[in-house]
Every structure is written in C-alpha cells, then in structure tokens.
C-alpha cells in the first residue's frame, strides 16, 4: 500500500497545500515518516486524511472559476461501518461546495473495496450540487457494480465513456472539459 502514490504530474498546476481555499491549506507533508495506515498497512504520506480510517484522498486539481475539483481516492470506501460518505460530505465536500465547487470528478482506480448502506448522503450531495454534477472516473468494475447495487449511480455518473484510461496524459483543464462533455451528452 505504501507504494501507491496519488497522481503527481499535476502538482506543477495545483497543490492543495498552497491553495488558501483548500481544506489542506498549509498542510506539511513529512516524507521521512509513514504514519497513516489503512488496516495496519502504511500508506504514502502524500494522501490526505479527511476523517475516515479506511479511505484517504488527494485533491489533484481545483478550479474555483470553473467550479470543479478532481479527487483521487485510496482505500476501502465503507458506508456500512464507517459511514464514509457522511464523513466525506460533512468534513470535506461541504467545505469545497462553500468555495463554489459544484462539479466533482472522482478518480477511483485505487478504491479497493466498497461496502454500501443507504443512499441518503449521496442524494443530499447530488441535491447540493444543483447545476453541477458528480462523475466517477476509472472505478473498477466490481466497485461500480456494488455502487449500482446500492443505487448510488442515481446520483453519481459512472461507467461507460467515463472509464477514461488516458486521463493522466491530459492537462487538468482538458480532462475536465472531456468529462463535462461526456456528462452533458448523458444529460441531453
């Protein structure tokens, strides 16, 4: 687990620790000490803790003028025991929404497992974004199947054309524009 790093090539465009509007503004990362763990396995210090013991994230890019954010996740998304969606929404997503973010791109390649519960916080998040949207990009098939089983796909766009394997090769604005176009096609 300690070898799974958040995508770093966009750091030249955005760093959440230098963004005054980021929940992680002025966070100092100690790359000499691995202290955070998921189920006893150390993870790279680049990942950010938002209150969940099993799920970590990284803000890869935020654009407040366009109102979007790209988030990468690592770990087990556990709504059954940990209620990760409530923790994510209350401790993190609402802070971004307060800053004008209403379009969320979630990168799920490193989500190892999903344990669902009810969909009320997803529904609340969906209602909060109003004219925006939530897109799950590159979630593993078995994770998408579990999300669909709990009807999360009613609130988060996923699968099909959103399995954008080349996302790392794009500039963050190009990636956003691509996802936005795909979402608009789905809405029309």
PDB file of C-alpha atoms in Angstrom:
ATOM      1  CA  UNK A   1       0.000   0.000   0.000  1.00  0.00           C
ATOM      2  CA  UNK A   2       2.840   2.407   0.753  1.00  0.00           C
ATOM      3  CA  UNK A   3       3.874   2.262  -2.914  1.00  0.00           C
ATOM      4  CA  UNK A   4       0.522   3.567  -4.206  1.00  0.00           C
ATOM      5  CA  UNK A   5       1.010   7.281  -4.758  1.00  0.00           C
ATOM      6  CA  UNK A   6      -1.515   9.901  -5.730  1.00  0.00           C
ATOM      7  CA  UNK A   7      -1.011  11.189  -9.266  1.00  0.00           C
ATOM      8  CA  UNK A   8       1.786  13.767  -9.059  1.00  0.00           C
ATOM      9  CA  UNK A   9       2.164  15.165 -12.588  1.00  0.00           C
ATOM     10  CA  UNK A  10      -0.400  17.910 -11.995  1.00  0.00           C
ATOM     11  CA  UNK A  11       1.477  19.331  -8.998  1.00  0.00           C
ATOM     12  CA  UNK A  12       3.005  21.908 -11.344  1.00  0.00           C
ATOM     13  CA  UNK A  13      -0.548  23.221 -11.923  1.00  0.00           C
ATOM     14  CA  UNK A  14      -2.075  22.797  -8.476  1.00  0.00           C
ATOM     15  CA  UNK A  15      -1.002  21.968  -4.919  1.00  0.00           C
ATOM     16  CA  UNK A  16      -3.711  21.806  -2.254  1.00  0.00           C
ATOM     17  CA  UNK A  17      -1.244  22.757   0.494  1.00  0.00           C
ATOM     18  CA  UNK A  18      -0.663  26.156  -1.171  1.00  0.00           C
ATOM     19  CA  UNK A  19      -4.318  26.800  -2.055  1.00  0.00           C
ATOM     20  CA  UNK A  20      -5.843  29.151   0.542  1.00  0.00           C
ATOM     21  CA  UNK A  21      -9.318  27.805  -0.250  1.00  0.00           C
ATOM     22  CA  UNK A  22      -8.329  24.158   0.160  1.00  0.00           C
ATOM     23  CA  UNK A  23      -9.155  22.210   3.345  1.00  0.00           C
ATOM     24  CA  UNK A  24      -5.484  21.138   3.291  1.00  0.00           C
ATOM     25  CA  UNK A  25      -4.009  24.646   3.024  1.00  0.00           C
ATOM     26  CA  UNK A  26      -0.595  24.831   4.709  1.00  0.00           C
ATOM     27  CA  UNK A  27      -0.511  21.115   5.448  1.00  0.00           C
ATOM     28  CA  UNK A  28       3.065  19.957   5.833  1.00  0.00           C
ATOM     29  CA  UNK A  29       3.935  16.534   4.436  1.00  0.00           C
ATOM     30  CA  UNK A  30       6.675  14.540   6.145  1.00  0.00           C
ATOM     31  CA  UNK A  31       8.030  12.083   3.593  1.00  0.00           C
ATOM     32  CA  UNK A  32      10.506  10.671   6.111  1.00  0.00           C
ATOM     33  CA  UNK A  33       7.776   9.198   8.307  1.00  0.00           C
ATOM     34  CA  UNK A  34       4.971   6.910   7.202  1.00  0.00           C
ATOM     35  CA  UNK A  35       2.376   7.315   9.948  1.00  0.00           C
ATOM     36  CA  UNK A  36      -1.042   6.863   8.285  1.00  0.00           C
ATOM     37  CA  UNK A  37      -2.353   3.333   7.840  1.00  0.00           C
ATOM     38  CA  UNK A  38      -5.306   1.510   6.347  1.00  0.00           C
ATOM     39  CA  UNK A  39      -5.948  -1.754   8.189  1.00  0.00           C
ATOM     40  CA  UNK A  40      -2.383  -1.736   9.513  1.00  0.00           C
ATOM     41  CA  UNK A  41      -0.759  -1.120   6.120  1.00  0.00           C
ATOM     42  CA  UNK A  42       1.215   2.105   5.839  1.00  0.00           C
ATOM     43  CA  UNK A  43       0.284   4.471   3.036  1.00  0.00           C
ATOM     44  CA  UNK A  44       2.332   7.172   1.336  1.00  0.00           C
ATOM     45  CA  UNK A  45       2.321  10.485   3.280  1.00  0.00           C
ATOM     46  CA  UNK A  46       1.000  12.301   0.175  1.00  0.00           C
ATOM     47  CA  UNK A  47      -2.523  11.016   0.836  1.00  0.00           C
ATOM     48  CA  UNK A  48      -4.796  13.273   2.875  1.00  0.00           C
ATOM     49  CA  UNK A  49      -6.883  12.258   5.869  1.00  0.00           C
ATOM     50  CA  UNK A  50     -10.422  13.656   5.962  1.00  0.00           C
ATOM     51  CA  UNK A  51     -11.785  11.686   8.913  1.00  0.00           C
ATOM     52  CA  UNK A  52     -12.139   8.134   7.604  1.00  0.00           C
ATOM     53  CA  UNK A  53      -9.934   5.370   8.969  1.00  0.00           C
ATOM     54  CA  UNK A  54     -10.204   3.350   5.740  1.00  0.00           C
ATOM     55  CA  UNK A  55     -10.390   5.911   2.931  1.00  0.00           C
ATOM     56  CA  UNK A  56      -7.954   8.686   2.021  1.00  0.00           C
ATOM     57  CA  UNK A  57      -7.966  11.205  -0.803  1.00  0.00           C
ATOM     58  CA  UNK A  58      -5.897  13.718  -2.706  1.00  0.00           C
ATOM     59  CA  UNK A  59      -7.082  16.906  -4.362  1.00  0.00           C
ATOM     60  CA  UNK A  60      -5.378  16.633  -7.727  1.00  0.00           C
ATOM     61  CA  UNK A  61      -6.771  19.871  -9.095  1.00  0.00           C
ATOM     62  CA  UNK A  62      -9.300  22.536  -8.159  1.00  0.00           C
ATOM     63  CA  UNK A  63     -10.549  25.397 -10.305  1.00  0.00           C
ATOM     64  CA  UNK A  64     -12.867  27.758  -8.456  1.00  0.00           C
ATOM     65  CA  UNK A  65     -13.687  29.835 -11.537  1.00  0.00           C
ATOM     66  CA  UNK A  66     -14.965  26.768 -13.388  1.00  0.00           C
ATOM     67  CA  UNK A  67     -16.293  25.276 -10.139  1.00  0.00           C
ATOM     68  CA  UNK A  68     -14.702  21.842 -10.378  1.00  0.00           C
ATOM     69  CA  UNK A  69     -12.374  19.590  -8.448  1.00  0.00           C
ATOM     70  CA  UNK A  70     -10.564  16.333  -9.289  1.00  0.00           C
ATOM     71  CA  UNK A  71     -10.214  13.970  -6.321  1.00  0.00           C
ATOM     72  CA  UNK A  72      -8.263  10.721  -6.227  1.00  0.00           C
ATOM     73  CA  UNK A  73      -9.083   8.097  -3.581  1.00  0.00           C
ATOM     74  CA  UNK A  74      -7.216   5.263  -1.879  1.00  0.00           C
ATOM     75  CA  UNK A  75      -8.568   2.540   0.353  1.00  0.00           C
ATOM     76  CA  UNK A  76     -11.829   0.941   1.309  1.00  0.00           C
ATOM     77  CA  UNK A  77     -14.984   3.029   0.922  1.00  0.00           C
ATOM     78  CA  UNK A  78     -17.043   1.763   3.834  1.00  0.00           C
ATOM     79  CA  UNK A  79     -20.509   3.224   4.332  1.00  0.00           C
ATOM     80  CA  UNK A  80     -21.716   0.201   6.326  1.00  0.00           C
ATOM     81  CA  UNK A  81     -19.461   0.531   9.365  1.00  0.00           C
ATOM     82  CA  UNK A  82     -17.573   3.806   8.970  1.00  0.00           C
ATOM     83  CA  UNK A  83     -20.248   5.823   7.088  1.00  0.00           C
ATOM     84  CA  UNK A  84     -17.502   7.220   4.865  1.00  0.00           C
ATOM     85  CA  UNK A  85     -19.906   9.189   2.673  1.00  0.00           C
ATOM     86  CA  UNK A  86     -21.225  11.106   5.679  1.00  0.00           C
ATOM     87  CA  UNK A  87     -17.673  11.833   6.865  1.00  0.00           C
ATOM     88  CA  UNK A  88     -16.577  12.818   3.349  1.00  0.00           C
ATOM     89  CA  UNK A  89     -19.591  15.051   2.850  1.00  0.00           C
ATOM     90  CA  UNK A  90     -19.525  16.788   6.233  1.00  0.00           C
ATOM     91  CA  UNK A  91     -15.761  17.124   6.701  1.00  0.00           C
ATOM     92  CA  UNK A  92     -14.688  17.801   3.140  1.00  0.00           C
ATOM     93  CA  UNK A  93     -17.241  18.145   0.333  1.00  0.00           C
ATOM     94  CA  UNK A  94     -19.271  20.813   2.100  1.00  0.00           C
ATOM     95  CA  UNK A  95     -16.111  22.908   2.526  1.00  0.00           C
ATOM     96  CA  UNK A  96     -15.468  22.718  -1.222  1.00  0.00           C
ATOM     97  CA  UNK A  97     -19.116  23.473  -2.017  1.00  0.00           C
ATOM     98  CA  UNK A  98     -18.857  26.566   0.189  1.00  0.00           C
ATOM     99  CA  UNK A  99     -15.987  27.686  -2.077  1.00  0.00           C
ATOM    100  CA  UNK A 100     -18.163  27.337  -5.191  1.00  0.00           C
ATOM    101  CA  UNK A 101     -17.283  23.804  -6.275  1.00  0.00           C
ATOM    102  CA  UNK A 102     -20.290  22.043  -7.808  1.00  0.00           C
ATOM    103  CA  UNK A 103     -18.636  19.640 -10.242  1.00  0.00           C
ATOM    104  CA  UNK A 104     -16.782  16.705  -8.714  1.00  0.00           C
ATOM    105  CA  UNK A 105     -14.583  14.278 -10.628  1.00  0.00           C
ATOM    106  CA  UNK A 106     -13.739  11.251  -8.507  1.00  0.00           C
ATOM    107  CA  UNK A 107     -10.836   9.031  -9.551  1.00  0.00           C
ATOM    108  CA  UNK A 108     -11.438   5.557  -8.143  1.00  0.00           C
ATOM    109  CA  UNK A 109      -8.643   3.360  -9.510  1.00  0.00           C
ATOM    110  CA  UNK A 110      -7.263   2.800  -6.005  1.00  0.00           C
ATOM    111  CA  UNK A 111     -10.531   2.097  -4.248  1.00  0.00           C
ATOM    112  CA  UNK A 112     -10.012  -1.439  -3.054  1.00  0.00           C
ATOM    113  CA  UNK A 113     -13.499  -2.250  -1.794  1.00  0.00           C
ATOM    114  CA  UNK A 114     -16.923  -0.686  -1.281  1.00  0.00           C
ATOM    115  CA  UNK A 115     -19.398  -1.538   1.447  1.00  0.00           C
ATOM    116  CA  UNK A 116     -22.717   0.203   0.924  1.00  0.00           C
ATOM    117  CA  UNK A 117     -25.538   1.292   3.153  1.00  0.00           C
ATOM    118  CA  UNK A 118     -28.379   3.635   2.287  1.00  0.00           C
ATOM    119  CA  UNK A 119     -28.058   6.338  -0.346  1.00  0.00           C
ATOM    120  CA  UNK A 120     -29.322   9.351   1.638  1.00  0.00           C
ATOM    121  CA  UNK A 121     -25.991  11.211   1.835  1.00  0.00           C
ATOM    122  CA  UNK A 122     -25.375  10.638  -1.885  1.00  0.00           C
ATOM    123  CA  UNK A 123     -28.831  12.018  -2.597  1.00  0.00           C
ATOM    124  CA  UNK A 124     -28.109  15.027  -0.364  1.00  0.00           C
ATOM    125  CA  UNK A 125     -24.774  15.617  -2.124  1.00  0.00           C
ATOM    126  CA  UNK A 126     -26.476  15.337  -5.522  1.00  0.00           C
ATOM    127  CA  UNK A 127     -29.086  17.925  -4.468  1.00  0.00           C
ATOM    128  CA  UNK A 128     -26.376  20.231  -3.123  1.00  0.00           C
ATOM    129  CA  UNK A 129     -24.535  20.438  -6.459  1.00  0.00           C
ATOM    130  CA  UNK A 130     -27.644  21.945  -8.135  1.00  0.00           C
ATOM    131  CA  UNK A 131     -26.427  22.832 -11.636  1.00  0.00           C
ATOM    132  CA  UNK A 132     -23.290  20.734 -11.252  1.00  0.00           C
ATOM    133  CA  UNK A 133     -22.617  17.008 -11.299  1.00  0.00           C
ATOM    134  CA  UNK A 134     -20.599  14.171  -9.804  1.00  0.00           C
ATOM    135  CA  UNK A 135     -18.601  11.839 -12.047  1.00  0.00           C
ATOM    136  CA  UNK A 136     -16.813   8.628 -11.056  1.00  0.00           C
ATOM    137  CA  UNK A 137     -13.892   8.003 -13.424  1.00  0.00           C
ATOM    138  CA  UNK A 138     -11.958   4.743 -13.695  1.00  0.00           C
ATOM    139  CA  UNK A 139     -13.668   2.934 -10.851  1.00  0.00           C
ATOM    140  CA  UNK A 140     -13.007  -0.821 -11.028  1.00  0.00           C
ATOM    141  CA  UNK A 141     -15.900  -2.864 -12.416  1.00  0.00           C
ATOM    142  CA  UNK A 142     -16.627  -4.648  -9.141  1.00  0.00           C
ATOM    143  CA  UNK A 143     -16.774  -1.313  -7.282  1.00  0.00           C
ATOM    144  CA  UNK A 144     -19.185   0.147  -9.853  1.00  0.00           C
ATOM    145  CA  UNK A 145     -21.357  -2.968  -9.528  1.00  0.00           C
ATOM    146  CA  UNK A 146     -21.517  -2.510  -5.760  1.00  0.00           C
ATOM    147  CA  UNK A 147     -22.319   1.198  -6.150  1.00  0.00           C
ATOM    148  CA  UNK A 148     -25.107   0.302  -8.573  1.00  0.00           C
ATOM    149  CA  UNK A 149     -26.427  -2.340  -6.173  1.00  0.00           C
ATOM    150  CA  UNK A 150     -26.989   0.447  -3.633  1.00  0.00           C
ATOM    151  CA  UNK A 151     -28.419   2.788  -6.315  1.00  0.00           C
ATOM    152  CA  UNK A 152     -25.529   5.249  -5.958  1.00  0.00           C
ATOM    153  CA  UNK A 153     -25.483   5.531  -9.758  1.00  0.00           C
ATOM    154  CA  UNK A 154     -28.724   7.528  -9.417  1.00  0.00           C
ATOM    155  CA  UNK A 155     -26.556  10.349  -8.082  1.00  0.00           C
ATOM    156  CA  UNK A 156     -23.059   9.753  -9.436  1.00  0.00           C
ATOM    157  CA  UNK A 157     -22.386   9.365 -13.162  1.00  0.00           C
ATOM    158  CA  UNK A 158     -20.184   6.338 -13.769  1.00  0.00           C
ATOM    159  CA  UNK A 159     -19.147   3.642 -16.198  1.00  0.00           C
ATOM    160  CA  UNK A 160     -19.216   3.558 -19.977  1.00  0.00           C
ATOM    161  CA  UNK A 161     -17.407   6.507 -21.519  1.00  0.00           C
ATOM    162  CA  UNK A 162     -16.283   7.690 -18.063  1.00  0.00           C
ATOM    163  CA  UNK A 163     -13.730   4.870 -17.926  1.00  0.00           C
ATOM    164  CA  UNK A 164     -11.141   7.341 -19.257  1.00  0.00           C
ATOM    165  CA  UNK A 165      -7.926   5.339 -19.089  1.00  0.00           C
ATOM    166  CA  UNK A 166      -5.884   8.177 -20.649  1.00  0.00           C
ATOM    167  CA  UNK A 167      -6.784  10.778 -18.011  1.00  0.00           C
ATOM    168  CA  UNK A 168      -3.176  11.035 -16.787  1.00  0.00           C
ATOM    169  CA  UNK A 169      -1.987  12.158 -20.229  1.00  0.00           C
ATOM    170  CA  UNK A 170      -4.323  15.154 -20.284  1.00  0.00           C
ATOM    171  CA  UNK A 171      -3.889  18.629 -18.847  1.00  0.00           C
ATOM    172  CA  UNK A 172      -6.335  19.035 -15.928  1.00  0.00           C
ATOM    173  CA  UNK A 173      -8.489  21.533 -17.858  1.00  0.00           C
ATOM    174  CA  UNK A 174      -8.623  19.196 -20.868  1.00  0.00           C
ATOM    175  CA  UNK A 175      -9.633  16.354 -18.570  1.00  0.00           C
ATOM    176  CA  UNK A 176     -12.377  18.467 -17.008  1.00  0.00           C
ATOM    177  CA  UNK A 177     -13.665  19.558 -20.422  1.00  0.00           C
ATOM    178  CA  UNK A 178     -13.759  15.942 -21.613  1.00  0.00           C
ATOM    179  CA  UNK A 179     -15.671  14.767 -18.534  1.00  0.00           C
ATOM    180  CA  UNK A 180     -18.004  17.761 -18.755  1.00  0.00           C
ATOM    181  CA  UNK A 181     -18.808  16.988 -22.399  1.00  0.00           C
ATOM    182  CA  UNK A 182     -19.493  13.345 -21.570  1.00  0.00           C
ATOM    183  CA  UNK A 183     -21.789  14.341 -18.699  1.00  0.00           C
ATOM    184  CA  UNK A 184     -23.634  16.846 -20.911  1.00  0.00           C
ATOM    185  CA  UNK A 185     -24.247  14.122 -23.510  1.00  0.00           C
ATOM    186  CA  UNK A 186     -25.718  11.917 -20.806  1.00  0.00           C
ATOM    187  CA  UNK A 187     -27.962  14.718 -19.541  1.00  0.00           C
ATOM    188  CA  UNK A 188     -29.210  15.579 -23.020  1.00  0.00           C
TER     189      UNK A 188
END
